[in-house]
Structures are given as C-alpha cells and as structure tokens.
mmCIF file of C-alpha atoms and ligand atoms in Angstrom:
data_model
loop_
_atom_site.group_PDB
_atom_site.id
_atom_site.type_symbol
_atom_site.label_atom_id
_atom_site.label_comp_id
_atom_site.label_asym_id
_atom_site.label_seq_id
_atom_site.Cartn_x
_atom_site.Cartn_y
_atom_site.Cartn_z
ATOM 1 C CA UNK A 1 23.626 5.429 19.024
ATOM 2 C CA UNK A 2 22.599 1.916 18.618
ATOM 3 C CA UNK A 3 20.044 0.838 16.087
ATOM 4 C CA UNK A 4 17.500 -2.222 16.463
ATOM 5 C CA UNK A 5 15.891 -4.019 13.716
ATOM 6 C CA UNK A 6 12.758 -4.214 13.066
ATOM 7 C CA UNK A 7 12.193 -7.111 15.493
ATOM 8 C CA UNK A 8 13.808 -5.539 18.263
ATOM 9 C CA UNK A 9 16.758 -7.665 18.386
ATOM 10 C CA UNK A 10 19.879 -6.092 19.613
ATOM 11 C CA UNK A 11 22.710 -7.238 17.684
ATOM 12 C CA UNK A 12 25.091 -9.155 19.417
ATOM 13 C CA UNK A 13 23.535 -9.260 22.357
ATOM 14 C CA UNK A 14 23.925 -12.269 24.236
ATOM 15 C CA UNK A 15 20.433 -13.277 25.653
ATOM 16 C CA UNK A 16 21.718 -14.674 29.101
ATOM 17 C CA UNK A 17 22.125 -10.681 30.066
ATOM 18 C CA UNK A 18 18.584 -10.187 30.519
ATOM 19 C CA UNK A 19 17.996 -10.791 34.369
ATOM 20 C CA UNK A 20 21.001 -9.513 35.468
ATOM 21 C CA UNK A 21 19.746 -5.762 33.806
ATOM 22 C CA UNK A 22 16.499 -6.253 34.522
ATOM 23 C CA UNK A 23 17.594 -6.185 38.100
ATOM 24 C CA UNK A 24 20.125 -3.844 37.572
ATOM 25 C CA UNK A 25 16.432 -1.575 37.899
ATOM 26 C CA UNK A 26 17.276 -0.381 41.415
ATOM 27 C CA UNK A 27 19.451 2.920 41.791
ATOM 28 C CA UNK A 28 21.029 3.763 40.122
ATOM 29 C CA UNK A 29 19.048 2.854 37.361
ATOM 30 C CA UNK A 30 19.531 2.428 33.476
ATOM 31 C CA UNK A 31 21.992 5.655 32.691
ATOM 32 C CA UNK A 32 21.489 7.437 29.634
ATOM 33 C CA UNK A 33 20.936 5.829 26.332
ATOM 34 C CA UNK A 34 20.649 6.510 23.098
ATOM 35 C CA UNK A 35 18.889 3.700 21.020
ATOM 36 C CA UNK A 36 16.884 3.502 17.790
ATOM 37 C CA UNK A 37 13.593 1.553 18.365
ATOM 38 C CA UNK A 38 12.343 1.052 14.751
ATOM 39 C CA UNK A 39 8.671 0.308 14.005
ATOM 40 C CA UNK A 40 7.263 -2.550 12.322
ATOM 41 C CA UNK A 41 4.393 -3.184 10.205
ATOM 42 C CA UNK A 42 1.928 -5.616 12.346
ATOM 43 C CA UNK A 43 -1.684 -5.935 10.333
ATOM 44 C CA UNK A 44 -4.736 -6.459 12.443
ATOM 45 C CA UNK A 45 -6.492 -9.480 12.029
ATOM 46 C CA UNK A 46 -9.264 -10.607 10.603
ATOM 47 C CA UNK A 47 -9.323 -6.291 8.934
ATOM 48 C CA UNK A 48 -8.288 -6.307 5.140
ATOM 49 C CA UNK A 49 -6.472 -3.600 4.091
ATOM 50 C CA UNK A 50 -5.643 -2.755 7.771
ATOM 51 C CA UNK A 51 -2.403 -2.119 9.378
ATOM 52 C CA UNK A 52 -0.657 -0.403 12.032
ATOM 53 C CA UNK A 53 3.643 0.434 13.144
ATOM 54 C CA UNK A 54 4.072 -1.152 16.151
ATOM 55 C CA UNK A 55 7.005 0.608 18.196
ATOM 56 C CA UNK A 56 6.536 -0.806 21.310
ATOM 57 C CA UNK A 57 7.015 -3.472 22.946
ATOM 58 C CA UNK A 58 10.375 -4.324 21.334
ATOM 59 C CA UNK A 59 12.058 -7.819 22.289
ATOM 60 C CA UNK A 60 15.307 -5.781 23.675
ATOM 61 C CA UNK A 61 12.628 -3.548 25.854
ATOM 62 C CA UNK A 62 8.924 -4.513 27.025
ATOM 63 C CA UNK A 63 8.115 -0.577 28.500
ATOM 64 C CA UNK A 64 9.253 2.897 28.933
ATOM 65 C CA UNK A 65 7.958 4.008 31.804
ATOM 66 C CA UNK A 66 4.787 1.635 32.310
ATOM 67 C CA UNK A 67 3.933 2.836 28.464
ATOM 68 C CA UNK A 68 4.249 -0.872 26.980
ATOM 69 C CA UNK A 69 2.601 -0.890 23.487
ATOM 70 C CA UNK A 70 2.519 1.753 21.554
ATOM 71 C CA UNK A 71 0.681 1.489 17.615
ATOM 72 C CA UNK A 72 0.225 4.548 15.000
ATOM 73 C CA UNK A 73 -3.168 3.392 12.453
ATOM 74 C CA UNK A 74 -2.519 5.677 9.768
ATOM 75 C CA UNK A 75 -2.547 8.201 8.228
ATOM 76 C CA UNK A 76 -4.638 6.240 5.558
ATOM 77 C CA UNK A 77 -7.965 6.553 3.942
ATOM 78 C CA UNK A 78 -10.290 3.874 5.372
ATOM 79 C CA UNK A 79 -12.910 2.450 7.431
ATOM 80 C CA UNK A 80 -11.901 1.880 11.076
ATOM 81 C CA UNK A 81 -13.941 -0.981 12.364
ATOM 82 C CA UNK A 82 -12.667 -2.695 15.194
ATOM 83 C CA UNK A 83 -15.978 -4.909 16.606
ATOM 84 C CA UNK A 84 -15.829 -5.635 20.527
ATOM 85 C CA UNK A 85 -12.892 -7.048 22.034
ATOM 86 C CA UNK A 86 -11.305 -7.445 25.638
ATOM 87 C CA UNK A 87 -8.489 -5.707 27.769
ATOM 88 C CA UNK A 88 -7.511 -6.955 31.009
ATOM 89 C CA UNK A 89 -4.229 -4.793 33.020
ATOM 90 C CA UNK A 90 -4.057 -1.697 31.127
ATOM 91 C CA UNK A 91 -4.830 1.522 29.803
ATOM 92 C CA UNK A 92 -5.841 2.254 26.665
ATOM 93 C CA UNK A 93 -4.466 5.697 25.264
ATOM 94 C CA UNK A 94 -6.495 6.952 22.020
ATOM 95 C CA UNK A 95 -4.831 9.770 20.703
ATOM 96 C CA UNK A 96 -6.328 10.677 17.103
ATOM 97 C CA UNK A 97 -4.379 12.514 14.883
ATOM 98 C CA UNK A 98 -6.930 12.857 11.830
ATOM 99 C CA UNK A 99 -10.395 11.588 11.656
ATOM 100 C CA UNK A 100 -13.061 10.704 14.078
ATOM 101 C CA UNK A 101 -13.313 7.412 15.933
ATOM 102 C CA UNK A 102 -17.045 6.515 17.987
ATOM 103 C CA UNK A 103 -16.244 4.276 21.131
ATOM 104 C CA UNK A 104 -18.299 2.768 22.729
ATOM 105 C CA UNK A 105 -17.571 -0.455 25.768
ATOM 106 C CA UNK A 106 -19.366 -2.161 28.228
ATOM 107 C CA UNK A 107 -19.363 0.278 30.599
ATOM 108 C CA UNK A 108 -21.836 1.671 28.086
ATOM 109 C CA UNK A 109 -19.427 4.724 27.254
ATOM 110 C CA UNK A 110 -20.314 6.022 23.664
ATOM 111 C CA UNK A 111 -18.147 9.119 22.616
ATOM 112 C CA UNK A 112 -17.237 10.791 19.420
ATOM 113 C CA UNK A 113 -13.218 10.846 19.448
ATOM 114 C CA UNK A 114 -11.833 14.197 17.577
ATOM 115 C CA UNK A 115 -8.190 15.109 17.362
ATOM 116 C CA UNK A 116 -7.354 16.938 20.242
ATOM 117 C CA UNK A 117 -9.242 15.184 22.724
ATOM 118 C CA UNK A 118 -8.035 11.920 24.907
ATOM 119 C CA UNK A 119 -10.167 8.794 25.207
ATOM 120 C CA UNK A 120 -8.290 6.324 28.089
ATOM 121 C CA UNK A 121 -10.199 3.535 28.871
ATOM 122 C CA UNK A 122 -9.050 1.788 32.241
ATOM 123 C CA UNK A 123 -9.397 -2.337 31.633
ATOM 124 C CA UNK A 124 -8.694 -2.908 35.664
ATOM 125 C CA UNK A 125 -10.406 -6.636 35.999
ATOM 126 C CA UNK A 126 -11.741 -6.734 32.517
ATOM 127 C CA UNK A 127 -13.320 -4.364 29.859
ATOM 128 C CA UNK A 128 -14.749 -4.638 26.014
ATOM 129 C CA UNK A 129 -15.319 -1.778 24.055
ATOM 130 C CA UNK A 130 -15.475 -1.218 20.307
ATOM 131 C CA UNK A 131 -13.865 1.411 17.894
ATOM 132 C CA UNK A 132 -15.324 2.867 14.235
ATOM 133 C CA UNK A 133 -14.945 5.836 11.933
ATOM 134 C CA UNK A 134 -17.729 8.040 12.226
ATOM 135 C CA UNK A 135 -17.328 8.570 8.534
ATOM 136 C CA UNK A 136 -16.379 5.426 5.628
ATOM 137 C CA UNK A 137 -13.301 5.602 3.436
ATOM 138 C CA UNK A 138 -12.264 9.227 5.246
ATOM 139 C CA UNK A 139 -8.093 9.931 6.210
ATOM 140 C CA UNK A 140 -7.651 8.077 9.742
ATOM 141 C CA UNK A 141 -4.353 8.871 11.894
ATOM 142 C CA UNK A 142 -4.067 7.766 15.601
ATOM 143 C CA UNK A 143 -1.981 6.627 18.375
ATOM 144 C CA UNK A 144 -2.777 3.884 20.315
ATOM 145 C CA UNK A 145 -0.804 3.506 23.731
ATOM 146 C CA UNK A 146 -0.997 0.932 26.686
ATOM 147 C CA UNK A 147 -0.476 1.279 29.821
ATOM 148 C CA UNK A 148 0.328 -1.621 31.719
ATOM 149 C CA UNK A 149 -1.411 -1.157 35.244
ATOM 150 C CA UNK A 150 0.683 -1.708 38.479
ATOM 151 C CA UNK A 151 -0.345 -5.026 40.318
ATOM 152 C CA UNK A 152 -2.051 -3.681 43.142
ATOM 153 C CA UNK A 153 -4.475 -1.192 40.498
ATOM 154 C CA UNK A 154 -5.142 -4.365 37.622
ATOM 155 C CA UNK A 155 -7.182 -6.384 39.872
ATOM 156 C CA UNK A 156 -9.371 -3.364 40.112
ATOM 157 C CA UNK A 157 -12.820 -2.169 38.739
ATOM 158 C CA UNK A 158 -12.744 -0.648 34.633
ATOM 159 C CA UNK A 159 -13.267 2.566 33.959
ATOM 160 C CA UNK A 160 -13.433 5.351 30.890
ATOM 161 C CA UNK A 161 -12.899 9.064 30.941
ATOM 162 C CA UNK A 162 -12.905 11.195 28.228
ATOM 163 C CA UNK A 163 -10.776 14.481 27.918
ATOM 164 C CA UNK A 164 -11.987 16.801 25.328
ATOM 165 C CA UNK A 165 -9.496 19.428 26.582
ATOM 166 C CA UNK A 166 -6.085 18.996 27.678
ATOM 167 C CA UNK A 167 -3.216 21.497 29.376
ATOM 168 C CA UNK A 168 -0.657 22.968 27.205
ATOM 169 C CA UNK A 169 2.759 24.203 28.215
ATOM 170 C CA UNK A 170 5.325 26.474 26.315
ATOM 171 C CA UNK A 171 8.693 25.192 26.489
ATOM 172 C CA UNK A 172 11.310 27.273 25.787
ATOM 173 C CA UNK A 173 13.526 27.798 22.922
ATOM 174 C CA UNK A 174 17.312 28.795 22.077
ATOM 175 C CA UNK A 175 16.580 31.923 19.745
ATOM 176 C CA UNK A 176 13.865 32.547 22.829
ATOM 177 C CA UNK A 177 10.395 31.900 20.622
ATOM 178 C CA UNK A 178 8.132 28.877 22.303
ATOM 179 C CA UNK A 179 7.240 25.375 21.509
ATOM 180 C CA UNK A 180 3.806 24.460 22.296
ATOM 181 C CA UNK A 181 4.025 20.726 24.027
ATOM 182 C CA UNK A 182 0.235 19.253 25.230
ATOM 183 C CA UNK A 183 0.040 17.378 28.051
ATOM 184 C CA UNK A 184 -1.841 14.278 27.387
ATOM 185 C CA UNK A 185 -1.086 12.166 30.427
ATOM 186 C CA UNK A 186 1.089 12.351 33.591
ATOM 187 C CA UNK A 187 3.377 15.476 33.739
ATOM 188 C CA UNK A 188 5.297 17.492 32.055
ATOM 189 C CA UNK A 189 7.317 20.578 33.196
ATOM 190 C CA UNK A 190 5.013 20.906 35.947
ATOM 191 C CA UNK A 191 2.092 20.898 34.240
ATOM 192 C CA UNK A 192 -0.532 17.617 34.903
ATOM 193 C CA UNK A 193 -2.893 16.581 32.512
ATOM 194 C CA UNK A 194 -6.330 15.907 33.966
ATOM 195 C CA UNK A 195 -6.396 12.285 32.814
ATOM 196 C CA UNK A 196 -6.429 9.366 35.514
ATOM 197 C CA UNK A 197 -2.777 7.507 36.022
ATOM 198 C CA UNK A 198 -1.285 4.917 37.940
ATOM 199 C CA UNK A 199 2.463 5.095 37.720
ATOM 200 C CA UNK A 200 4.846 8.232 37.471
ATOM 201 C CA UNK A 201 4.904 8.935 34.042
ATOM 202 C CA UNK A 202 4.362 11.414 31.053
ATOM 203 C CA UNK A 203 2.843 11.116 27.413
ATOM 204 C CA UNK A 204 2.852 14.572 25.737
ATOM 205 C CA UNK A 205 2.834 15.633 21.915
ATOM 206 C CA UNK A 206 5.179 18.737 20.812
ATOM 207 C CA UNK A 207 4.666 20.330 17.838
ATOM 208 C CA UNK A 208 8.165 21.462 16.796
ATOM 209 C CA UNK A 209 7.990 24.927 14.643
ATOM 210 C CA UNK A 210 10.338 25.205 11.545
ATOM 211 C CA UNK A 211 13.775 25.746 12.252
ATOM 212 C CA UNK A 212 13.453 26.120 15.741
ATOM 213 C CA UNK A 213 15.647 24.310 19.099
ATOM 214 C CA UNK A 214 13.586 23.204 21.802
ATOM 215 C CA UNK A 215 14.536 23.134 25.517
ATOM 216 C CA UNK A 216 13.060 19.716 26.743
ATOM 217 C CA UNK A 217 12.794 19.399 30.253
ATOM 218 C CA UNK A 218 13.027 15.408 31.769
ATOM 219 C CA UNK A 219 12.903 14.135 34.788
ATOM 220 C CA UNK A 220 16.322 12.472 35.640
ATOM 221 C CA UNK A 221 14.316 10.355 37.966
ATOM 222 C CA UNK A 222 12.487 8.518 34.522
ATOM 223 C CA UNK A 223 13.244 6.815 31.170
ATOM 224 C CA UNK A 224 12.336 8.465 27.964
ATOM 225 C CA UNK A 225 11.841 8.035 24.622
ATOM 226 C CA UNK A 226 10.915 10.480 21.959
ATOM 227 C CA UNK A 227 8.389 8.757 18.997
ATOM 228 C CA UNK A 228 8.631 10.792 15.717
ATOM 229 C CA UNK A 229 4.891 11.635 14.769
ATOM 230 C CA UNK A 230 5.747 13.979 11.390
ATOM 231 C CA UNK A 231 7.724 16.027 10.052
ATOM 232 C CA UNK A 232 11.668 16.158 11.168
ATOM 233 C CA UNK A 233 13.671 16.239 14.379
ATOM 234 C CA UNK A 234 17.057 15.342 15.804
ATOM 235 C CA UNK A 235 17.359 14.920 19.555
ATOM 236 C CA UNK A 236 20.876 16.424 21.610
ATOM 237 C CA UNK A 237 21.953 16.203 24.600
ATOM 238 C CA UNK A 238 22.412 19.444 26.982
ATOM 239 C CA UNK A 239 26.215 19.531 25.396
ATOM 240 C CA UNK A 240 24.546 19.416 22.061
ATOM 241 C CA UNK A 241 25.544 16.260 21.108
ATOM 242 C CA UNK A 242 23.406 14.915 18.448
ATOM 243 C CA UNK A 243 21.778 11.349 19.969
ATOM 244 C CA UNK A 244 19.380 10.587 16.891
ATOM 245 C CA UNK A 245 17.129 11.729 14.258
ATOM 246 C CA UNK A 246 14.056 9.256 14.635
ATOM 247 C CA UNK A 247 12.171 8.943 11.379
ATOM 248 C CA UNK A 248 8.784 8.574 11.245
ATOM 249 C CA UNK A 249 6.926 6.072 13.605
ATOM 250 C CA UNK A 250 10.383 5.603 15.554
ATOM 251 C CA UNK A 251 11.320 6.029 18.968
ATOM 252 C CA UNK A 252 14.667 7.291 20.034
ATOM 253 C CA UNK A 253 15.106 5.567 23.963
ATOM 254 C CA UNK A 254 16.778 7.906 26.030
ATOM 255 C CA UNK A 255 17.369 5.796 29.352
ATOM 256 C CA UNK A 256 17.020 8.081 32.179
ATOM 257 C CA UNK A 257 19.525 10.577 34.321
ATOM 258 C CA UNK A 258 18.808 13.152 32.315
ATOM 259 C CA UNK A 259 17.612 16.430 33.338
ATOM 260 C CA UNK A 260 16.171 18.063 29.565
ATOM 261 C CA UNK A 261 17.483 16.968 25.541
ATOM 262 C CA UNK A 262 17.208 19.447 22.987
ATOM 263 C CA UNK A 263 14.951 19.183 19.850
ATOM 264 C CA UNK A 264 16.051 20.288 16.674
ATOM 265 C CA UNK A 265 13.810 20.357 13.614
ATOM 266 C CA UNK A 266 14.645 22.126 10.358
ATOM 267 C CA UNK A 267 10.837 22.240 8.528
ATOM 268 C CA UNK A 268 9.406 21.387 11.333
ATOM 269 C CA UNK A 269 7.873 18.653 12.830
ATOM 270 C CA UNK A 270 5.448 16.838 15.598
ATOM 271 C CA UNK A 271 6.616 13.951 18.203
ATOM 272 C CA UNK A 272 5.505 12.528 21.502
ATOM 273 C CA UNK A 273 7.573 11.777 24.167
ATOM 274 C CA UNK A 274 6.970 8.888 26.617
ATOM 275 C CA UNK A 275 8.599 8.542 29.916
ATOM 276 C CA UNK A 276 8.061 7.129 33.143
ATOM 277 C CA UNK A 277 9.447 5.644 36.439
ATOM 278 C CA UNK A 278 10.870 2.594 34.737
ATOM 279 C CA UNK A 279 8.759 -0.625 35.631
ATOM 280 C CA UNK A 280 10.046 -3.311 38.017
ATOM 281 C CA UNK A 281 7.453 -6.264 37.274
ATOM 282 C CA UNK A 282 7.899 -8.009 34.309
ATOM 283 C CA UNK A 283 4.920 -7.987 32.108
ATOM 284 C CA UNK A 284 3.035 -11.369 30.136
ATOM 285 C CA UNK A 285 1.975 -9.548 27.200
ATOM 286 C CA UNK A 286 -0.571 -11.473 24.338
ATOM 287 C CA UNK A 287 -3.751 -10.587 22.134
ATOM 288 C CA UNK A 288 -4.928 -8.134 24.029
ATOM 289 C CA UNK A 289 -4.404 -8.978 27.856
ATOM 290 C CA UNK A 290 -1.738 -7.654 30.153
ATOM 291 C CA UNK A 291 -0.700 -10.189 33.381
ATOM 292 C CA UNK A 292 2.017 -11.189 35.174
ATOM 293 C CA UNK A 293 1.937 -14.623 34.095
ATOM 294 C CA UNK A 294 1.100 -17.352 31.512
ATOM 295 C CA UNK A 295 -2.075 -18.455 33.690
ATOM 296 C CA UNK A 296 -3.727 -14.439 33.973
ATOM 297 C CA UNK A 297 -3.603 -15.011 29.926
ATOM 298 C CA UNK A 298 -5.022 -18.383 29.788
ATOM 299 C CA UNK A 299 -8.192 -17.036 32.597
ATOM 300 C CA UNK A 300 -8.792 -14.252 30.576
ATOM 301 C CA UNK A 301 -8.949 -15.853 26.955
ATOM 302 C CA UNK A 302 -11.390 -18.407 28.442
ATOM 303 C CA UNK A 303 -13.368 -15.799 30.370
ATOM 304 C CA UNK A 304 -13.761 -14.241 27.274
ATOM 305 C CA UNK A 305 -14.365 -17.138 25.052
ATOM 306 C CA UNK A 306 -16.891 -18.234 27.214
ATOM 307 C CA UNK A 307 -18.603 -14.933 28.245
ATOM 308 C CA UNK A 308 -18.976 -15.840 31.664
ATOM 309 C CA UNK A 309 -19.739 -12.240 32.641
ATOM 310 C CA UNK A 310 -15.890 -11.208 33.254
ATOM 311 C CA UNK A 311 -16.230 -9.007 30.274
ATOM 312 C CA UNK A 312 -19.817 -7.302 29.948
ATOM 313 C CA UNK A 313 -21.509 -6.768 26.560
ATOM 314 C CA UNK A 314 -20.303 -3.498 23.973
ATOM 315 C CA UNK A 315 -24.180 -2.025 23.175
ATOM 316 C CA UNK A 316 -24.420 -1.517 19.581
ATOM 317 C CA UNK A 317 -24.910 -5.614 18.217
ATOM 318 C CA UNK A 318 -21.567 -5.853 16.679
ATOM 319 C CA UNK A 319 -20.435 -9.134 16.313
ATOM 320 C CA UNK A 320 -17.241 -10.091 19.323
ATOM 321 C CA UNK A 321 -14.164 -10.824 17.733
ATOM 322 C CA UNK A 322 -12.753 -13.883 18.916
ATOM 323 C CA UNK A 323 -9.842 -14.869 20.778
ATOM 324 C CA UNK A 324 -7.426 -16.477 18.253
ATOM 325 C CA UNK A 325 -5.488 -19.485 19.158
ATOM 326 C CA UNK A 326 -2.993 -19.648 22.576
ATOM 327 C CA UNK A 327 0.319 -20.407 20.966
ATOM 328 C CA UNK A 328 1.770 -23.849 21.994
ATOM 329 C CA UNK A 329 4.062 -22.713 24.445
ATOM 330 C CA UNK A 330 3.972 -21.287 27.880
ATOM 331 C CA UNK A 331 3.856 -17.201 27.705
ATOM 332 C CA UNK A 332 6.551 -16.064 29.513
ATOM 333 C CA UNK A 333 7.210 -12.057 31.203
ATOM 334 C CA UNK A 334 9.229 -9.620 28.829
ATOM 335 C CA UNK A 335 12.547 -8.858 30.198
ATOM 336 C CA UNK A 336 14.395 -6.082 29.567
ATOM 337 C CA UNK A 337 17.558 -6.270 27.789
ATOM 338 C CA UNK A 338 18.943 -2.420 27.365
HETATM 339 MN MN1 MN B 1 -8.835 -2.240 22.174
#
C-alpha cells in the first residue's frame, strides 16, 4: 500500500509522469491499487470556528469515478451557516450524518435535510443555493460530494431533487449474516438509487456490523475507493490480502479490475464507497466552479461578481458571499498521477 500526505503528494514521484498516465485512461485502464488518500483539515472562509476534511481532490488524483471533491463537516456542535454562493459543472451530494440542514437555491428549492435522505443539487450552467442548521449550537455531521458533470451535461439547465428515501441492498457475509449497504447514487449490486446521474458511477454508505466480513461486490469496469465514515474497517482483496485499514475521514483508492474486496471490521463500523467509470477530461477545479479551463473560471467568478443574471437570487435575504480573489496564475486541469 502506498500512503500520501496530507497534500496529496506522492513521494518520489516524478511530476513529468502525469500525461503519459493520464492517457494511459484507455483499456486497459488503471489496474488495481491500493493507496492511502489522507484527509486534510481545509477551514471555510469567512466561518469562525468552521472546518471540514477534505479527501478529495488530492494533487496525485483529481476524481474517482467523476466523484471529484469530497468534504466531511463534522461531527461538531455548531451553527451551519453557509449564506448563498455559486456552482457551475457539478453535483452537489448532501449526505447528513447528524443534524438537520434547510436548503434553499435559486431555483427556489427550500427543504429540511435529515439523515437518511439525499439532497443533490445539479449546478448545469449556474446555480446558488444556501445551507443552515435548522437548530443553533446542535451536533452537525455531513458529507459533501461533487460531481463533476460530463461536458456535453454542464452547459445544461440546474436542477434539485430531493430523496427522502433511498434503496437498500444486503450484501452478503462470510459467517452468512448481512450487511446493510444504501444506495445513495448510481448502482450498486444491481440495485439503482432513484437520484439523477450523469456518468457510470456509485456512492453508497455500508454500515459494517461488529465483527463481521463483508462480500463487496465492484464493478471491474470502475475505480473505487472506500472513505472511512466511523468506526473500524480493513479492506482485502478476494485472496484476503489485507490492502488497508483507512482511518477516519480517509479513503483507501482501489484502482479498478476488480470484481468485489472484502470488509473487515472488528467493533464495527460505517464507510462509503465511491466508484465510477474513471474520467477522461481533465477538470479546472477553484472556489466553487468546475470547467475545463482557466477562462470557464474567470466567466463564472465575474458572472457572479457582477450578478448579471447567470446565477439567480437564493430567497431568504441572506447576504452573497463573495468570490475571493483569482490567484495570480493561470488555473490549469488536474491531472492524474496514480
Ligand atoms: Mn455549495
């Protein structure tokens, strides 16, 4: 297993690799992997006493699947307020864990989040929306995921669904008891979650009972990673190789041609596993826009800054949150490097 720091660099990797693997995305693909993606802390500006683990993107690897950001907020006891703000080129995946969150967007969506329930909010063209705690100074635990939409989809109109209910499916054990996975988005073991997608892909949580060993079925087809929510678990291969224990707020990257890993936890535990056709445009990632290029970032920070209409208003009179400053050099697309 190889293990990245927390800024996703890849030790002793030379840098000049990167275009020669990110072609190297046509069959066969990446091969299995086994590599540590370790969360950082990233606080959210202009929020005091606000922070989330980032464990996606990482410099050594933009996406799994199209999944290409992927932030846990909590669990802590605090105010959520996140006052209206753009997307442009993604999905946003709100996945609470503890607490209740009120979005609303300019779309004028306004829905009580629970845990248990999905929120994904299609940016397309452009969206804003807005996120609070129902409640002040309560426990707050969520996921927030991205993903990034395929070119011929991100050009298109927003859009926001909510998902109070979604599919579960048993997966099956060694000592023959069941794991209880729930299908959040794309597909898992045959089973599709009702949410709206735009790439091959699969975001599910499984809640891993104590002492058990979980049968995970993958498609060999996708990349995979496995993010460790709570608890314990150590992922094997179908030998029974051990491949990694991810701690908390880590992912353990699988590559793909695999057909199922096995997941081991001894007092139990809960993790989601991302996968996904692997992506073959490189994403320009920054703030909170997703393009293909340095100039889709510039359009959409001045289309915001300037409220030209690109982004409609979030009901509700809470102050926009503005763009902060383009940094001095040309964005340039994430390449992968594993
Ligand atoms: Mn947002």
């Amino acid at each position: 297993m190889t293990r990245l720091d927390a800024s996703g660099d890849v030790p002793g990797f030379t840098p000049g690799d990167a275009d020669a693997s990110a072609v190297a995305l046509d069959e066969p693909r990446i091969g299995p992997r086994s590599v540590m993606l370790e969360p950082r802390e990233v606080p959210l500006g202009g929020l005091r006493s606000m922070s989330v683990r980032r464990s996606l993107p990482q410099r050594s690897l933009p996406t799994i699947g199209h999944w290409c950001f992927v932030d846990r907020f909590g669990p802590q006891v605090t105010t959520m307020t996140v006052d209206p703000h753009p997307h442009i080129g993604l999905q946003t995946v709100t996945w609470p864990l503890s607490g209740e969150i009120r979005h609303r967007d300019s779309l004028e969506s306004d829905v009580v989040l629970k845990p248990g329930a999905l929120n994904l909010m299609t940016a397309g063209h452009g969206i804003a929306h807005s996120e609070h705690s129902v409640r002040p100074q309560t426990v707050m635990d969520a996921l927030q995921l991205w993903v990034a939409l395929p070119d011929d989809v991100r050009h298109g109109p927003p859009a926001f669904e909510s998902h109070p209910a979604l599919p579960s499916v048993e997966l099956a054990t060694v000592d023959g008891s069941r794991t209880h996975a729930t299908v959040v988005m794309g597909t898992l073991a045959g089973v599709a979650s009702p949410a709206t997608t735009h790439s091959p892909l699969v975001g599910a949580q499984i809640d891993l009972a104590a002492g058990s060993s979980t049968v995970l079925p993958l498609d060999p087809r996708w990349e995979h990673g496995v993010l460790a929510l709570d608890g314990d678990v150590t992922v094997a291969d179908a030998h029974g190789d051990q491949l990694g224990s991810p701690a908390r707020d880590a992912i353990l990257y699988l590559g793909d041609g695999r057909d199922e890993v096995r997941l081991d936890s001894e007092r139990g535990g809960r993790v989601f596993l991302l996968g996904g056709e692997p992506m073959r445009e490189s994403l320009a990632m920054w703030w909170n826009f997703v393009g293909r290029s340095h100039e889709d970032i510039v359009e959409a920070r001045r289309a915001w800054e300037d409220g030209d209409g690109r982004f409609a208003e979030v009901p509700g009179g809470r102050p926009r949150i503005p763009a902060p400053p383009l940094p001095h050099v040309r964005l340039t697309p994430r390449t992968r490097r594993l």
